């Protein structure tokens, strides 16, 4: 189905899954990538053995000392070239993302656009890695802080953003003077092979050494090698809260640095002052886009009782129009789930909603027949629930939207919105300034992302991205997220012939 794209991206039927740049190794078990679009085998990747992993790390260590010596704006130039190449390959890579992961072609291209955007951001950043100057309390002294590269940054990624999350991390880490080692999801290994080919060509053209950008392939075990490895200065891990808790403990055990981007349980509050047209579009896209497999997908709608019925009826009507099918066909709104395991989780979640007292308003189903041969296509569900149900409290990575009613003031809705373990994305639909400002205040949303009059889903690369509580606390992408990829050093310089001590302490000899 995408043979031309695979050829252009350098993907063969069987690919070595370990690379330090132009060098590729292959000894481990075979990971076969099946498309959730049609269930067909796309290609296979040979996973990384422990011996190969150590070889990759040794090469990365050598590369780290060479790379950090290259001035930051020159490192930015390499990232600029990456962005340029991604512009050329956007439709090709976008199609692979869509076919391997199952998101729509538009969303696949959108993901590549995010890679381009973060490259552009990082190029500018390469001339802006600023520290502060600080006035010293001692005469004839100057103080400042500066940022140095960390070394090796390990990047562990989830299946649902198989290329963008790598780029968010890699573009920043590279301009910051770090080298990167990527362990992609075992569910989308080919996207990583494609990206590694793209960056390896650029590094080679610029006569740069092996090890600046590496890839290792495998499952959780390979991820564990990275989190246990003292040679990896920062572990940036994106995935489930379960994975994040394991990585956090392991990395903290060696006092390493971690940056965690974990699960969400995102809500939109719909007040009586909401624009209902905008609300319905935002909620439906947020809940069914990427088949509910975005970390920022809308899981809960917290709706005021006065407008509850109106919103509910409009949503049920909108869901009837959703076209489910091949995500490469632009006529369809929703593609498949990633695999049949995800379908089982969806089915189990619906059963739990019923068991726990929820009322299903739009019934789910696993689709079969022509066009649905992969067994990964499901119908999106709407259920009326209460916020405290166990199933509502946890993230189900599927298109299940929960409707929750609130009464009284917006503070009651905010309390429900915050009453979950996760803290990634949140939104309020209102044209009332007081409600909006309260939601954004310290008494408001406890999430890393809080929006007014847009949904929970999607984010621009210019802002720092991430969430609180069980979402892990990490921040990636824009704003000053780059500081996590560097170590800060405070410098004090005495340009006098005296040695005054701080805080006026005397030490006479
Ligand atoms: P997952 O946790 O199953 O896997 C994510 C990655 O972690 C994979 O590469 C996997 O091999 C690796 N891994 C698993 N266990 C590990 C361990 N113990 N040690 C080291 N590595 C380990 O997640 P998934 O199913 O691929 O992705 C879906 C999840 O990711 C959802 O919870 C979603 O909300 C979350 N997510 C969060 C963000 C964010 O920015 N907050 C972005 C995308 C996805």
XYZ file of C-alpha atoms and ligand atoms in Angstrom:
553
model
C 0.000 0.000 0.000
C 2.842 2.406 0.703
C 5.696 0.715 -1.176
C 6.841 3.940 -2.839
C 7.024 5.697 0.529
C 8.946 2.807 2.138
C 11.502 2.896 -0.701
C 11.929 6.657 -0.426
C 12.449 6.380 3.328
C 15.037 3.594 3.000
C 12.876 0.915 4.632
C 13.373 -2.660 3.484
C 11.304 -5.739 4.285
C 13.704 -6.521 7.136
C 15.653 -3.699 8.786
C 18.432 -3.628 11.322
C 17.014 -1.819 14.335
C 20.245 -0.509 15.807
C 22.041 2.492 14.399
C 24.669 5.012 15.402
C 24.142 7.023 12.221
C 25.260 5.502 8.965
C 26.231 2.252 10.735
C 23.398 -0.221 11.292
C 23.558 -3.471 13.283
C 21.179 -6.396 13.480
C 21.308 -9.415 15.754
C 18.230 -9.395 17.987
C 14.700 -10.742 17.721
C 12.420 -9.763 14.905
C 9.736 -7.136 15.595
C 7.153 -7.254 12.826
C 5.182 -4.102 12.217
C 1.586 -4.687 11.132
C -0.586 -1.824 9.954
C -3.780 -1.330 11.955
C -5.240 0.144 8.761
C -5.523 -3.191 6.919
C -3.790 -5.694 9.213
C -1.033 -6.287 6.669
C 2.618 -6.766 7.542
C 4.530 -3.618 6.570
C 8.103 -4.681 7.358
C 10.214 -6.011 10.212
C 12.929 -4.607 12.453
C 15.611 -6.614 14.235
C 15.818 -5.546 17.866
C 18.966 -4.460 19.681
C 20.984 -6.956 21.720
C 22.582 -5.911 25.006
C 26.031 -6.107 23.369
C 24.904 -3.838 20.540
C 23.363 -1.438 23.047
C 26.731 -1.059 24.829
C 28.450 -0.457 21.498
C 25.917 2.268 20.712
C 26.464 3.938 24.087
C 30.276 3.868 23.694
C 29.964 5.471 20.262
C 27.529 8.054 21.650
C 29.940 8.907 24.476
C 32.728 9.621 21.978
C 30.357 11.645 19.819
C 29.192 13.655 22.834
C 32.666 15.108 23.413
C 33.017 16.123 19.766
C 29.464 17.483 19.409
C 29.535 19.694 22.503
C 32.654 21.445 21.148
C 30.780 22.572 18.044
C 29.362 26.069 18.660
C 25.629 26.045 19.375
C 24.609 28.055 16.259
C 26.539 25.557 14.114
C 24.646 22.733 15.830
C 21.527 24.733 15.001
C 22.549 24.663 11.347
C 22.400 20.840 11.408
C 18.911 20.999 12.913
C 17.957 23.538 10.213
C 18.972 21.008 7.576
C 16.867 18.368 9.337
C 13.851 20.697 9.175
C 14.480 21.351 5.464
C 14.643 17.648 4.668
C 11.450 17.055 6.640
C 9.723 19.730 4.558
C 10.623 17.769 1.438
C 9.588 14.437 2.926
C 6.445 15.623 4.738
C 3.872 13.770 2.591
C 6.045 10.641 2.453
C 6.808 10.401 6.164
C 3.258 11.563 6.987
C 1.905 8.617 5.041
C 4.120 6.138 6.871
C 3.003 7.618 10.220
C -0.611 7.268 9.151
C -0.233 3.712 7.867
C 1.912 2.350 10.713
C 0.081 4.109 13.576
C -3.424 4.417 12.088
C -4.029 8.164 12.493
C -5.484 10.114 9.579
C -3.178 11.183 6.763
C -3.849 14.826 7.688
C -2.788 14.088 11.257
C 0.243 12.149 10.024
C 1.321 15.170 8.001
C 0.468 17.378 10.974
C 2.872 15.340 13.055
C 5.648 15.903 10.534
C 4.753 19.606 10.547
C 5.324 19.594 14.316
C 8.785 18.159 13.660
C 9.480 20.977 11.197
C 8.169 23.576 13.648
C 10.341 22.344 16.509
C 13.385 22.328 14.201
C 12.671 25.981 13.325
C 12.246 26.791 17.012
C 15.500 24.998 17.880
C 17.458 26.831 15.165
C 16.515 30.167 16.738
C 17.156 28.762 20.184
C 20.696 27.784 19.184
C 21.560 31.514 19.401
C 19.578 32.068 22.606
C 20.841 29.602 25.209
C 20.935 32.438 27.702
C 21.970 32.514 31.306
C 21.579 35.458 33.698
C 24.114 37.907 35.026
C 23.764 38.547 38.721
C 25.083 41.489 40.770
C 27.559 40.217 43.354
C 27.460 41.370 46.991
C 31.261 41.533 46.897
C 33.107 44.484 45.295
C 35.099 43.676 42.173
C 33.221 40.453 41.559
C 30.991 39.365 38.752
C 28.486 36.519 38.794
C 26.588 34.796 36.062
C 25.018 31.453 35.294
C 25.493 29.492 32.138
C 24.259 26.241 30.651
C 26.420 23.342 29.497
C 25.464 20.195 27.567
C 24.521 17.114 29.592
C 25.944 14.344 27.388
C 23.701 11.497 26.266
C 19.929 12.050 26.278
C 17.862 8.848 26.129
C 14.462 9.266 24.468
C 11.817 6.595 25.098
C 8.657 7.189 23.065
C 5.040 6.002 22.846
C 3.290 4.651 19.763
C 0.751 7.441 19.334
C 3.163 10.179 18.251
C 5.742 7.970 16.582
C 7.869 10.771 15.092
C 6.952 14.139 16.688
C 7.944 13.258 20.250
C 11.409 12.214 19.107
C 11.773 15.526 17.252
C 10.540 17.574 20.225
C 13.327 16.064 22.277
C 16.028 15.603 19.660
C 15.876 19.095 18.103
C 16.267 20.762 21.502
C 18.823 18.290 22.851
C 20.980 18.608 19.732
C 21.183 22.403 19.801
C 21.871 22.168 23.534
C 24.968 20.108 22.660
C 23.703 16.693 23.718
C 23.712 13.537 21.653
C 20.499 11.526 21.449
C 19.658 7.863 21.786
C 16.111 6.885 20.790
C 14.138 3.837 21.889
C 10.888 4.072 19.934
C 7.707 2.160 20.726
C 7.865 -1.459 19.609
C 4.433 -0.813 18.037
C 5.766 1.768 15.553
C 9.396 0.777 14.913
C 9.484 1.711 11.218
C 8.762 5.401 11.799
C 11.944 5.512 13.877
C 14.019 3.744 11.232
C 12.794 6.306 8.672
C 13.709 9.285 10.892
C 17.115 7.816 11.660
C 17.858 7.483 7.922
C 16.895 11.136 7.438
C 19.096 12.528 10.210
C 21.983 10.126 9.530
C 22.231 11.394 5.928
C 22.434 14.980 7.167
C 25.099 14.187 9.769
C 27.109 12.301 7.149
C 26.886 15.130 4.595
C 28.296 17.441 7.267
C 31.176 15.037 8.051
C 30.011 14.567 11.614
C 30.908 11.454 13.609
C 28.742 8.423 14.324
C 26.804 8.486 17.595
C 25.234 11.961 17.517
C 21.853 10.411 16.804
C 21.351 6.713 17.580
C 18.443 4.302 17.613
C 17.944 1.110 19.576
C 14.902 -1.105 19.024
C 13.035 -3.323 21.443
C 10.408 -3.399 24.133
C 10.302 -2.363 27.796
C 13.505 -4.335 28.501
C 15.494 -2.106 26.115
C 13.878 0.918 27.765
C 15.081 -0.385 31.139
C 18.689 -0.572 29.907
C 18.447 3.155 29.237
C 16.867 4.077 32.570
C 19.405 1.990 34.504
C 22.397 3.341 32.568
C 24.533 5.922 34.412
C 26.020 6.941 31.081
C 22.639 8.374 30.042
C 22.445 11.790 31.726
C 18.778 12.501 31.000
C 16.002 10.006 30.311
C 13.063 11.631 28.548
C 10.241 9.087 28.631
C 6.807 9.441 27.046
C 4.132 6.831 27.656
C 1.784 5.421 30.269
C 1.867 6.404 33.928
C 2.717 2.764 34.719
C 5.871 3.035 32.586
C 6.701 6.492 33.993
C 6.564 5.268 37.578
C 9.008 2.470 36.759
C 11.375 4.788 34.871
C 11.193 7.480 37.584
C 12.201 5.060 40.344
C 15.049 3.544 38.343
C 16.497 6.862 37.191
C 16.111 8.416 40.657
C 17.890 5.364 42.108
C 21.043 6.453 40.281
C 20.274 10.158 40.856
C 19.963 10.720 37.140
C 17.637 13.229 35.513
C 14.286 12.261 34.065
C 11.687 14.107 32.043
C 8.344 12.333 32.142
C 5.407 12.859 29.779
C 2.696 10.432 30.879
C -1.024 9.763 30.699
C -3.824 12.311 30.832
C -7.489 12.332 31.849
C -8.462 15.541 30.160
C -11.721 17.387 30.680
C -13.600 20.248 29.091
C -15.843 22.252 31.397
C -18.941 23.500 29.594
C -20.591 26.344 31.489
C -23.993 27.925 30.767
C -21.996 30.708 29.069
C -20.385 28.406 26.507
C -20.651 28.865 22.761
C -22.271 25.525 22.010
C -21.202 25.336 18.365
C -17.547 25.679 19.361
C -18.080 23.292 22.269
C -19.425 20.496 20.086
C -16.648 20.810 17.480
C -13.952 20.962 20.176
C -15.381 18.053 22.134
C -15.968 15.753 19.164
C -12.544 16.385 17.632
C -10.928 16.024 21.070
C -12.678 12.729 21.771
C -12.557 10.930 18.424
C -9.486 12.472 16.740
C -6.686 9.864 16.481
C -9.406 7.452 17.709
C -9.018 8.837 21.227
C -5.337 7.895 21.298
C -3.827 11.284 22.042
C -2.431 12.002 25.464
C -4.525 15.195 25.241
C -7.704 13.471 23.965
C -10.883 14.722 25.616
C -12.027 12.007 28.039
C -14.497 13.937 30.213
C -17.054 16.673 29.538
C -18.206 18.411 32.710
C -21.437 20.124 31.722
C -23.701 22.469 33.679
C -27.144 20.966 34.394
C -28.955 23.868 32.687
C -27.455 23.066 29.291
C -26.726 19.369 29.862
C -29.565 18.002 27.725
C -28.858 20.376 24.854
C -25.141 19.468 24.794
C -25.888 15.766 25.162
C -28.387 15.747 22.278
C -26.044 17.727 20.024
C -23.176 15.331 20.761
C -25.258 12.232 20.123
C -26.381 13.752 16.811
C -22.782 14.658 15.874
C -21.546 11.125 16.639
C -24.042 9.736 14.109
C -22.165 11.596 11.383
C -18.715 10.215 12.217
C -17.274 8.165 9.397
C -14.966 5.375 10.495
C -12.545 3.726 8.127
C -9.228 3.845 6.294
C -7.416 6.872 7.774
C -5.654 7.471 4.472
C -9.041 8.294 2.958
C -9.752 11.958 3.792
C -13.513 11.308 3.878
C -13.133 9.362 7.133
C -13.047 11.112 10.507
C -11.711 8.240 12.560
C -9.252 5.440 11.848
C -8.403 2.305 13.815
C -6.944 1.686 17.262
C -3.279 0.693 17.262
C -3.829 -3.084 17.689
C -6.282 -5.722 18.859
C -4.916 -5.480 22.420
C -6.101 -1.858 22.438
C -9.486 -3.053 21.128
C -9.704 -5.469 24.077
C -8.969 -2.608 26.489
C -11.745 -0.563 24.854
C -14.229 -3.443 25.185
C -13.259 -4.045 28.830
C -13.620 -0.348 29.629
C -17.162 -0.248 28.202
C -18.097 -3.296 30.300
C -16.706 -1.555 33.401
C -18.662 1.637 32.653
C -21.856 -0.439 32.669
C -20.841 -2.445 35.766
C -20.030 0.721 37.699
C -23.402 2.313 36.951
C -22.745 4.352 33.808
C -25.362 4.776 31.107
C -24.271 4.316 27.517
C -25.701 7.012 25.229
C -23.840 6.050 22.069
C -23.130 2.336 21.926
C -19.711 0.991 21.039
C -18.850 -1.926 18.784
C -15.889 -3.577 17.177
C -16.375 -3.242 13.437
C -15.960 -6.135 11.047
C -16.413 -6.790 7.349
C -15.003 -5.059 4.303
C -12.511 -2.343 5.127
C -12.301 -3.448 8.771
C -10.241 -6.628 8.276
C -7.510 -5.570 10.724
C -9.976 -5.968 13.615
C -8.806 -2.607 15.010
C -11.776 -0.397 14.067
C -14.257 0.508 16.795
C -17.212 2.837 17.191
C -16.761 5.880 19.413
C -18.756 5.772 22.628
C -20.509 8.349 24.792
C -21.434 7.424 28.361
C -23.124 9.276 31.212
C -21.099 8.670 34.362
C -20.038 10.049 37.699
C -16.550 11.377 38.100
C -15.660 9.097 41.001
C -16.199 5.811 39.075
C -12.928 3.841 38.976
C -13.101 3.566 35.203
C -13.516 7.340 34.836
C -10.564 7.930 37.137
C -8.191 6.026 34.847
C -7.096 6.771 31.292
C -8.565 4.433 28.658
C -6.658 5.038 25.449
C -9.708 4.775 23.186
C -12.615 6.933 21.911
C -14.815 6.801 25.019
C -16.241 10.142 26.101
C -17.709 10.557 29.583
C -20.456 13.118 30.280
C -20.574 14.423 33.844
C -23.216 16.850 35.114
C -22.479 19.692 37.524
C -24.696 22.181 39.263
C -24.029 25.518 40.955
C -20.987 27.675 40.204
C -17.978 26.935 38.025
C -15.913 26.155 41.146
C -17.892 22.888 41.408
C -16.912 21.970 37.855
C -13.280 22.846 38.568
C -13.338 20.571 41.638
C -14.559 17.669 39.461
C -12.025 18.462 36.733
C -9.180 18.360 39.265
C -10.450 15.264 41.067
C -8.428 12.737 39.061
C -4.862 11.508 39.457
C -3.655 12.909 36.133
C -2.984 16.548 35.263
C -2.210 16.993 31.581
C -4.726 19.064 29.596
C -7.904 20.923 30.522
C -10.257 23.429 28.962
C -13.216 25.624 29.730
C -15.864 26.752 27.273
C -17.241 30.091 28.394
C -17.585 33.666 27.280
C -17.746 34.804 30.898
C -14.517 36.495 31.951
C -14.921 35.635 35.634
C -15.358 31.928 34.916
C -12.390 31.896 32.531
C -10.080 33.747 34.904
C -11.044 31.588 37.882
C -10.291 28.487 35.799
C -6.817 29.869 34.969
C -6.089 31.087 38.516
C -4.341 29.170 41.271
C -7.795 28.038 42.408
C -8.503 26.742 38.926
C -7.246 23.887 36.782
C -4.338 21.903 38.247
C -3.151 20.761 34.798
C -0.007 21.620 32.851
C -2.218 22.844 30.004
C -5.335 24.969 30.609
C -7.228 26.383 27.623
C -10.138 28.765 27.199
C -12.540 28.255 24.305
C -10.467 25.611 22.581
C -10.489 21.897 23.355
C -7.924 19.848 25.281
C -6.398 18.209 22.266
C -3.337 19.340 20.381
C -0.765 21.939 21.314
C 1.581 24.321 19.579
C 5.302 23.734 19.873
C 5.945 27.307 21.100
C 4.600 26.536 24.572
C 6.113 24.116 27.080
C 4.181 20.844 26.875
C 3.488 18.519 29.789
C 1.420 17.929 32.874
C 1.290 17.638 36.633
C 0.538 14.846 39.126
C 0.584 11.386 37.492
C 1.293 12.979 34.120
C 4.856 13.186 35.405
C 5.697 16.893 35.732
C 7.956 17.085 32.650
C 7.960 19.905 30.111
C 9.058 19.511 26.519
C 9.074 21.561 23.359
C 8.814 25.363 23.596
C 9.202 28.150 26.154
C 12.230 27.382 28.375
C 11.873 23.571 28.290
C 15.395 23.508 26.782
C 16.869 24.127 30.237
C 16.107 20.515 31.160
C 18.526 19.373 28.468
C 21.458 21.286 29.948
C 23.258 21.566 33.266
C 23.345 24.936 34.956
C 26.536 26.346 36.376
C 26.902 29.449 38.548
C 30.175 31.320 38.060
C 31.730 33.967 40.303
C 34.786 35.874 39.105
C 36.938 38.055 41.344
C 38.867 40.663 39.359
C 40.496 42.380 42.398
C 43.633 41.591 44.408
C 41.602 40.969 47.588
C 39.707 37.857 48.647
C 36.558 39.080 50.416
C 34.381 36.203 51.608
C 30.656 36.047 51.109
C 28.296 37.185 53.882
C 31.140 39.378 55.269
C 32.869 36.415 56.939
C 36.472 37.127 57.999
C 39.202 34.526 57.898
C 42.421 36.364 58.843
C 45.715 34.548 58.515
P 3.700 2.531 27.089
O 3.939 3.060 28.451
O 3.163 1.168 26.945
O 5.092 2.555 26.261
C 5.808 3.746 26.034
C 7.269 3.434 25.816
O 7.857 3.016 27.051
C 7.538 2.301 24.829
O 8.670 2.645 24.063
C 7.819 1.114 25.734
O 8.620 0.126 25.140
C 8.545 1.782 26.884
N 8.467 1.101 28.186
C 7.424 0.415 28.710
N 7.717 0.009 29.961
C 8.964 0.457 30.244
C 9.821 0.364 31.385
N 9.437 -0.281 32.502
N 11.041 0.953 31.331
C 11.428 1.626 30.223
N 10.669 1.725 29.110
C 9.446 1.151 29.121
O 2.768 3.603 26.342
P 2.072 3.519 24.914
O 0.935 2.565 24.970
O 3.093 3.371 23.832
O 1.498 5.015 24.787
C 0.289 5.454 25.315
C 0.508 6.225 26.595
O 1.428 7.302 26.391
C -0.764 6.901 27.091
O -0.845 6.762 28.481
C -0.565 8.366 26.713
O -1.312 9.273 27.478
C 0.902 8.515 26.908
N 1.444 9.641 26.169
C 1.763 10.770 26.857
C 2.232 11.878 26.183
C 2.564 13.141 26.915
O 3.242 13.986 26.335
N 2.141 13.320 28.157
C 2.418 11.837 24.793
C 2.096 10.657 24.118
C 1.609 9.565 24.821
